[in-house]
Short mmCIF file of C-alpha atoms in Angstrom, two decimals:
data_model
loop_
_atom_site.label_atom_id
_atom_site.label_comp_id
_atom_site.label_asym_id
_atom_site.label_seq_id
_atom_site.Cartn_x
_atom_site.Cartn_y
_atom_site.Cartn_z
CA UNK A 246 -0.09 -0.20 0.11
CA UNK A 247 2.76 2.59 0.59
CA UNK A 248 4.43 1.80 -2.55
CA UNK A 249 1.23 2.18 -4.41
CA UNK A 250 1.10 5.56 -2.59
CA UNK A 251 4.54 6.63 -3.38
CA UNK A 252 3.99 5.68 -7.16
CA UNK A 253 0.58 7.78 -7.25
CA UNK A 254 2.38 10.71 -5.70
CA UNK A 255 5.00 10.50 -8.04
CA UNK A 256 3.11 10.02 -10.93
CA UNK A 257 0.79 13.12 -10.03
CA UNK A 258 4.06 15.33 -10.72
CA UNK A 259 4.06 15.70 -14.28
CA UNK A 260 0.37 15.96 -14.32
CA UNK A 261 0.55 19.03 -11.69
CA UNK A 262 3.11 20.54 -14.14
CA UNK A 263 1.11 20.02 -17.22
CA UNK A 264 -2.00 21.54 -15.60
CA UNK A 265 -0.14 24.53 -14.67
CA UNK A 266 1.48 24.98 -18.04
CA UNK A 267 -1.68 24.76 -19.55
CA UNK A 268 -3.35 27.17 -17.27
CA UNK A 269 -0.49 29.82 -17.48
CA UNK A 270 -0.58 29.98 -21.31
CA UNK A 271 -4.43 30.28 -21.37
CA UNK A 272 -4.32 32.83 -19.23
CA UNK A 273 -1.78 34.87 -20.56
CA UNK A 274 -3.04 34.40 -24.27
CA UNK A 275 -6.37 34.97 -23.30
CA UNK A 276 -7.71 38.59 -24.59
CA UNK A 277 -7.24 41.73 -22.30
CA UNK A 278 -4.71 42.16 -19.33
CA UNK A 279 -4.62 43.18 -15.52
CA UNK A 280 -4.16 46.83 -16.44
CA UNK A 281 -6.79 47.53 -19.51
CA UNK A 282 -9.74 49.35 -17.83
CA UNK A 283 -12.31 51.88 -19.07
CA UNK A 284 -9.82 54.85 -19.17
CA UNK A 285 -6.29 53.84 -20.62
CA UNK A 286 -3.52 54.57 -18.46
CA UNK A 287 -0.34 56.74 -20.01
CA UNK A 288 2.10 54.62 -22.07
CA UNK A 289 4.73 55.33 -19.28
CA UNK A 290 2.83 54.03 -16.45
CA UNK A 291 1.61 51.16 -18.21
CA UNK A 292 4.95 50.43 -19.55
CA UNK A 293 6.57 50.67 -16.08
CA UNK A 294 3.52 48.40 -14.73
CA UNK A 295 4.49 45.56 -17.27
CA UNK A 296 7.94 45.71 -16.59
CA UNK A 297 7.63 45.60 -12.84
CA UNK A 298 5.28 42.37 -13.24
CA UNK A 299 7.97 41.21 -15.65
CA UNK A 300 4.78 41.36 -18.62
CA UNK A 301 7.16 42.89 -20.74
CA UNK A 302 9.08 39.88 -21.03
CA UNK A 303 8.36 37.33 -24.04
CA UNK A 304 5.73 34.71 -23.19
CA UNK A 305 8.01 32.04 -22.62
CA UNK A 306 10.53 33.73 -20.30
CA UNK A 307 7.59 34.50 -18.12
CA UNK A 308 6.74 30.84 -17.86
CA UNK A 309 10.22 30.12 -16.62
CA UNK A 310 10.12 32.90 -14.07
CA UNK A 311 7.00 31.68 -12.57
CA UNK A 312 7.81 28.22 -12.39
CA UNK A 313 11.26 28.97 -10.69
CA UNK A 314 9.35 31.30 -8.19
CA UNK A 315 6.61 28.40 -7.77
CA UNK A 316 9.37 25.54 -7.12
CA UNK A 317 10.73 28.27 -4.57
CA UNK A 318 7.09 28.53 -2.72
CA UNK A 319 6.54 31.99 -4.38
CA UNK A 320 2.92 32.48 -5.97
CA UNK A 321 4.08 36.03 -6.96
CA UNK A 322 2.15 39.40 -6.20
CA UNK A 323 -1.17 40.38 -6.91
CA UNK A 324 -1.64 43.02 -9.82
CA UNK A 325 -4.74 44.17 -8.60
CA UNK A 326 -4.66 44.30 -4.97
CA UNK A 327 -2.04 46.32 -4.09
CA UNK A 328 0.36 45.47 -1.14
CA UNK A 329 -0.95 41.47 -0.98
CA UNK A 330 1.21 38.81 -2.44
CA UNK A 331 -1.13 35.69 -3.68
CA UNK A 332 -0.10 33.51 -0.92
CA UNK A 333 -1.45 35.80 1.67
CA UNK A 334 -4.50 36.63 0.00
CA UNK A 335 -4.82 32.67 0.05
CA UNK A 336 -4.29 32.48 3.63
CA UNK A 337 -6.44 35.37 4.60
CA UNK A 338 -9.47 33.78 2.58
CA UNK A 339 -8.76 30.23 2.24
CA UNK A 340 -9.72 28.80 6.01
CA UNK A 341 -12.76 30.25 6.20
CA UNK A 342 -13.61 28.37 2.73
CA UNK A 343 -12.41 25.43 3.77
CA UNK A 344 -14.47 25.51 7.13
CA UNK A 345 -17.62 26.27 4.85
CA UNK A 346 -16.70 23.32 2.76
CA UNK A 347 -16.19 21.08 5.39
CA UNK A 348 -19.17 21.72 7.56
CA UNK A 349 -21.28 21.25 4.22
CA UNK A 350 -19.15 18.21 3.75
CA UNK A 351 -19.82 16.34 6.99
CA UNK A 352 -23.77 17.41 6.79
CA UNK A 353 -23.93 16.24 3.16
CA UNK A 354 -22.11 12.54 4.02
CA UNK A 355 -23.94 12.30 7.35
CA UNK A 356 -27.38 13.24 5.95
CA UNK A 357 -27.09 11.43 2.61
CA UNK A 358 -25.77 8.20 3.84
CA UNK A 359 -28.93 7.77 6.72
CA UNK A 360 -31.02 8.98 4.00
CA UNK A 361 -30.16 6.57 1.83
CA UNK A 362 -30.16 3.78 4.11
CA UNK A 363 -33.97 4.57 5.45
CA UNK A 364 -34.73 4.68 1.59
CA UNK A 365 -33.08 1.02 0.82
CA UNK A 366 -34.66 -0.42 3.88
CA UNK A 367 -37.93 0.93 2.96
CA UNK A 368 -37.89 0.29 -0.98
CA UNK A 369 -41.28 1.80 -2.80
CA UNK A 370 -42.38 2.86 0.50
CA UNK A 371 -43.54 6.73 1.24
CA UNK A 372 -39.71 7.36 3.02
CA UNK A 373 -38.38 6.07 -0.56
CA UNK A 374 -40.69 8.28 -2.70
CA UNK A 375 -39.95 11.22 -0.23
CA UNK A 376 -36.16 10.72 -0.58
CA UNK A 377 -36.57 10.57 -4.73
CA UNK A 378 -38.40 14.22 -4.42
CA UNK A 379 -35.64 15.51 -2.36
CA UNK A 380 -32.96 14.19 -4.60
CA UNK A 381 -34.33 15.71 -8.00
CA UNK A 382 -35.14 18.77 -6.08
CA UNK A 383 -31.41 18.97 -5.16
CA UNK A 384 -30.01 17.65 -8.56
CA UNK A 385 -32.00 19.94 -10.77
CA UNK A 386 -31.79 23.31 -8.96
CA UNK A 387 -28.68 25.16 -9.35
CA UNK A 388 -26.66 26.06 -6.38
CA UNK A 389 -27.10 29.77 -7.25
CA UNK A 390 -30.46 29.92 -7.60
CA UNK A 391 -31.04 27.71 -4.83
CA UNK A 392 -29.32 30.68 -2.97
CA UNK A 393 -31.49 32.84 -4.29
CA UNK A 394 -34.43 31.44 -3.64
CA UNK A 395 -33.35 30.80 0.15
CA UNK A 396 -31.96 34.03 0.50
CA UNK A 397 -35.48 35.43 -0.63
CA UNK A 398 -37.76 32.98 1.89
CA UNK A 399 -35.67 32.43 4.94
CA UNK A 400 -33.57 35.68 4.95
CA UNK A 401 -36.27 38.44 4.00
CA UNK A 402 -39.73 37.02 4.07
CA UNK A 403 -39.05 34.78 7.28
CA UNK A 404 -36.09 36.45 8.70
CA UNK A 405 -34.87 33.41 10.04
CA UNK A 406 -31.60 33.83 9.35
CA UNK A 407 -29.30 36.71 7.80
CA UNK A 408 -29.79 36.80 4.04
CA UNK A 409 -25.81 37.57 3.77
CA UNK A 410 -22.83 38.75 5.45
CA UNK A 411 -20.28 37.81 7.82
CA UNK A 412 -21.03 39.54 11.39
CA UNK A 413 -19.20 38.87 14.40
CA UNK A 414 -18.80 35.16 13.30
CA UNK A 415 -22.19 33.83 14.25
CA UNK A 416 -22.84 30.77 12.93
CA UNK A 417 -26.22 31.83 11.85
CA UNK A 418 -24.97 33.32 9.00
CA UNK A 419 -23.59 29.81 7.57
CA UNK A 420 -27.06 28.12 7.97
CA UNK A 421 -27.95 29.15 4.59
CA UNK A 422 -24.77 29.00 2.51
CA UNK A 423 -24.07 25.34 4.16
CA UNK A 424 -27.62 24.34 3.32
CA UNK A 425 -27.19 25.62 -0.53
CA UNK A 426 -24.05 23.47 -0.43
CA UNK A 427 -24.81 20.39 1.15
CA UNK A 428 -28.11 19.68 -0.30
CA UNK A 429 -27.47 18.66 -3.73
CA UNK A 430 -24.28 16.70 -2.27
CA UNK A 431 -26.26 15.25 0.20
CA UNK A 432 -28.74 14.19 -2.39
CA UNK A 433 -25.91 12.33 -4.33
CA UNK A 434 -24.96 10.78 -1.71
CA UNK A 435 -28.39 9.18 -0.53
CA UNK A 436 -29.08 8.10 -4.54
CA UNK A 437 -25.61 6.13 -4.02
CA UNK A 438 -26.11 4.82 -1.10
CA UNK A 439 -29.74 3.80 -1.58
CA UNK A 440 -28.87 2.05 -4.91
CA UNK A 441 -25.98 0.32 -3.39
CA UNK A 442 -27.60 -0.45 -0.12
CA UNK A 443 -30.64 -2.24 -2.50
CA UNK A 444 -27.93 -4.26 -4.40
CA UNK A 445 -26.48 -5.63 -1.40
CA UNK A 446 -29.50 -6.43 0.57
CA UNK A 447 -30.20 -8.69 -2.19
CA UNK A 448 -26.87 -10.74 -1.99
CA UNK A 449 -26.81 -14.20 -0.86
CA UNK A 450 -24.60 -13.42 2.37
CA UNK A 451 -27.25 -11.05 3.60
CA UNK A 452 -29.86 -13.28 3.30
CA UNK A 453 -28.46 -16.25 4.79
CA UNK A 454 -27.96 -13.77 7.88
CA UNK A 455 -31.62 -12.95 7.92
CA UNK A 456 -32.63 -16.84 7.57
CA UNK A 457 -30.56 -17.13 10.89
CA UNK A 458 -32.56 -15.03 12.67
CA UNK A 459 -30.24 -12.23 12.87
CA UNK A 460 -32.15 -8.83 13.26
CA UNK A 461 -32.35 -5.97 10.55
CA UNK A 462 -30.10 -3.71 12.70
CA UNK A 463 -27.14 -6.00 13.03
CA UNK A 464 -27.43 -7.26 9.55
CA UNK A 465 -27.21 -3.93 8.43
CA UNK A 466 -24.23 -3.06 11.07
CA UNK A 467 -22.42 -6.19 10.27
CA UNK A 468 -22.90 -7.14 6.94
CA UNK A 469 -24.46 -4.55 4.71
CA UNK A 470 -23.03 -1.04 5.58
CA UNK A 471 -19.56 -1.56 4.72
CA UNK A 472 -19.63 -3.17 1.16
CA UNK A 473 -22.56 -0.74 0.06
CA UNK A 474 -20.15 2.16 1.30
CA UNK A 475 -17.42 1.83 -1.72
CA UNK A 476 -19.30 3.28 -4.37
CA UNK A 477 -20.05 6.25 -1.97
CA UNK A 478 -16.60 6.49 -1.14
CA UNK A 479 -15.44 6.91 -4.49
CA UNK A 480 -17.90 9.81 -4.92
CA UNK A 481 -16.59 11.54 -1.64
CA UNK A 482 -13.53 12.67 -2.76
CA UNK A 483 -14.66 14.73 -6.14
CA UNK A 484 -17.37 15.72 -4.14
CA UNK A 485 -15.56 17.62 -1.56
CA UNK A 486 -13.70 19.17 -4.37
CA UNK A 487 -16.93 20.31 -5.99
CA UNK A 488 -17.93 21.82 -2.78
CA UNK A 489 -14.43 23.78 -2.86
CA UNK A 490 -14.75 25.05 -6.18
CA UNK A 491 -18.53 25.72 -5.65
CA UNK A 492 -18.12 27.56 -2.44
CA UNK A 493 -16.43 30.36 -4.44
CA UNK A 494 -19.76 31.39 -6.10
CA UNK A 495 -21.60 30.91 -2.81
CA UNK A 496 -19.56 33.10 -1.15
CA UNK A 497 -19.60 35.63 -3.60
CA UNK A 498 -23.57 35.63 -3.57
CA UNK A 499 -23.74 35.47 0.51
CA UNK A 500 -21.13 38.29 1.02
CA UNK A 501 -18.66 35.87 2.80
CA UNK A 502 -15.37 36.58 3.27
CA UNK A 503 -13.54 33.60 1.53
CA UNK A 504 -10.90 33.00 -1.15
CA UNK A 505 -14.10 33.33 -3.50
CA UNK A 506 -14.39 37.35 -3.26
CA UNK A 507 -10.87 37.52 -4.06
CA UNK A 508 -10.76 34.78 -7.07
CA UNK A 509 -14.04 36.36 -8.88
CA UNK A 510 -12.26 39.74 -8.44
CA UNK A 511 -9.23 38.61 -10.22
CA UNK A 512 -10.99 36.67 -12.72
CA UNK A 513 -13.10 39.76 -13.56
CA UNK A 514 -10.07 41.94 -13.64
CA UNK A 515 -7.42 39.62 -15.16
CA UNK A 516 -5.20 39.58 -11.88
CA UNK A 517 -3.12 36.34 -13.27
CA UNK A 518 -1.31 35.82 -10.13
CA UNK A 519 -4.60 34.97 -7.79
CA UNK A 520 -6.53 33.02 -10.54
CA UNK A 521 -3.27 30.89 -11.17
CA UNK A 522 -2.20 30.50 -7.83
CA UNK A 523 -5.95 29.21 -6.65
CA UNK A 524 -6.31 27.29 -9.58
CA UNK A 525 -2.81 25.48 -8.15
CA UNK A 526 -4.21 25.20 -4.94
CA UNK A 527 -7.20 23.13 -6.25
CA UNK A 528 -5.39 21.03 -8.23
CA UNK A 529 -3.16 19.73 -5.20
CA UNK A 530 -5.99 19.40 -3.28
CA UNK A 531 -7.79 17.01 -5.76
CA UNK A 532 -4.76 15.21 -6.38
CA UNK A 533 -4.45 14.61 -2.86
CA UNK A 534 -8.07 13.74 -2.55
CA UNK A 535 -7.90 11.50 -5.15
CA UNK A 536 -5.08 9.55 -3.57
CA UNK A 537 -7.31 9.49 -0.33
CA UNK A 538 -9.90 7.94 -1.73
CA UNK A 539 -8.32 5.18 -3.66
CA UNK A 540 -6.53 3.88 -0.33
CA UNK A 541 -9.67 4.25 1.06
CA UNK A 542 -11.28 2.30 -1.38
CA UNK A 543 -8.80 -0.24 -1.23
CA UNK A 544 -9.34 -0.79 2.64
CA UNK A 545 -13.50 -1.10 2.13
CA UNK A 546 -12.89 -3.81 -0.39
CA UNK A 547 -10.63 -6.87 0.30
CA UNK A 548 -10.88 -7.88 -3.35
CA UNK A 549 -8.58 -4.63 -4.47
CA UNK A 550 -5.17 -5.40 -4.08
CA UNK A 551 -1.99 -2.53 -5.13
CA UNK A 552 1.28 -4.17 -5.78
#
């Protein structure tokens, strides 16, 4: 298992380099730049700014300068937010984004697993039908529309929760954004768990356990839950990465102090450093999550062997 993990880490290095290269050249070759605005800058000022950020160099030279800095842990300065480096902005905003995504992930996983098991045990009964309806709502409605609906209903009409902002670090401000993030993922997890659990409950060893007089709870705990988790675990890694990336838009909608506001501002203003730095951060997170999921998958399924 250790050898497999090491091989996966080593194989991720060229993948990461290729991804960084593609992102770098796409950003630099796209029309516009960080200093293009409604009012054009004087030519001398523009030339000084481009020289300060090495934008006057050939594109290949810019690329190798960036890679050299990246290897030394330097993501470069922000070209739009004056006086801040990309690393500092990520250090300021990412902890909140991570907290928001992990909170939604834990809630979505717990609710999805429990709902999926309840629906599987009560197949073709009213709990199963209710779950199907909730899953359809969670999957069909995009998060930005769900955010607007929850803000309007619970934040404006009923006034149960704040419609946005982040005042005094109150957990009440997290209820609506966490719900927006967690709902679709809980729906997908419950659908996976339901289908997997129904399949496992129909296997011979589960039927044999029931024929021996073992109660439903013991059958689920000892024989059904662990094998039923395998397809769910395969989804959890990508699911968490989707939550982290999806939280960027949700943070902007609810006015939360995460990395989303910096990323969206940077994307609109062509701040190469922040966009590329955030992309690299999420790329490494996704690679790490995929490795963790593969290792957990091997632990859950005894038939899987890595040599």
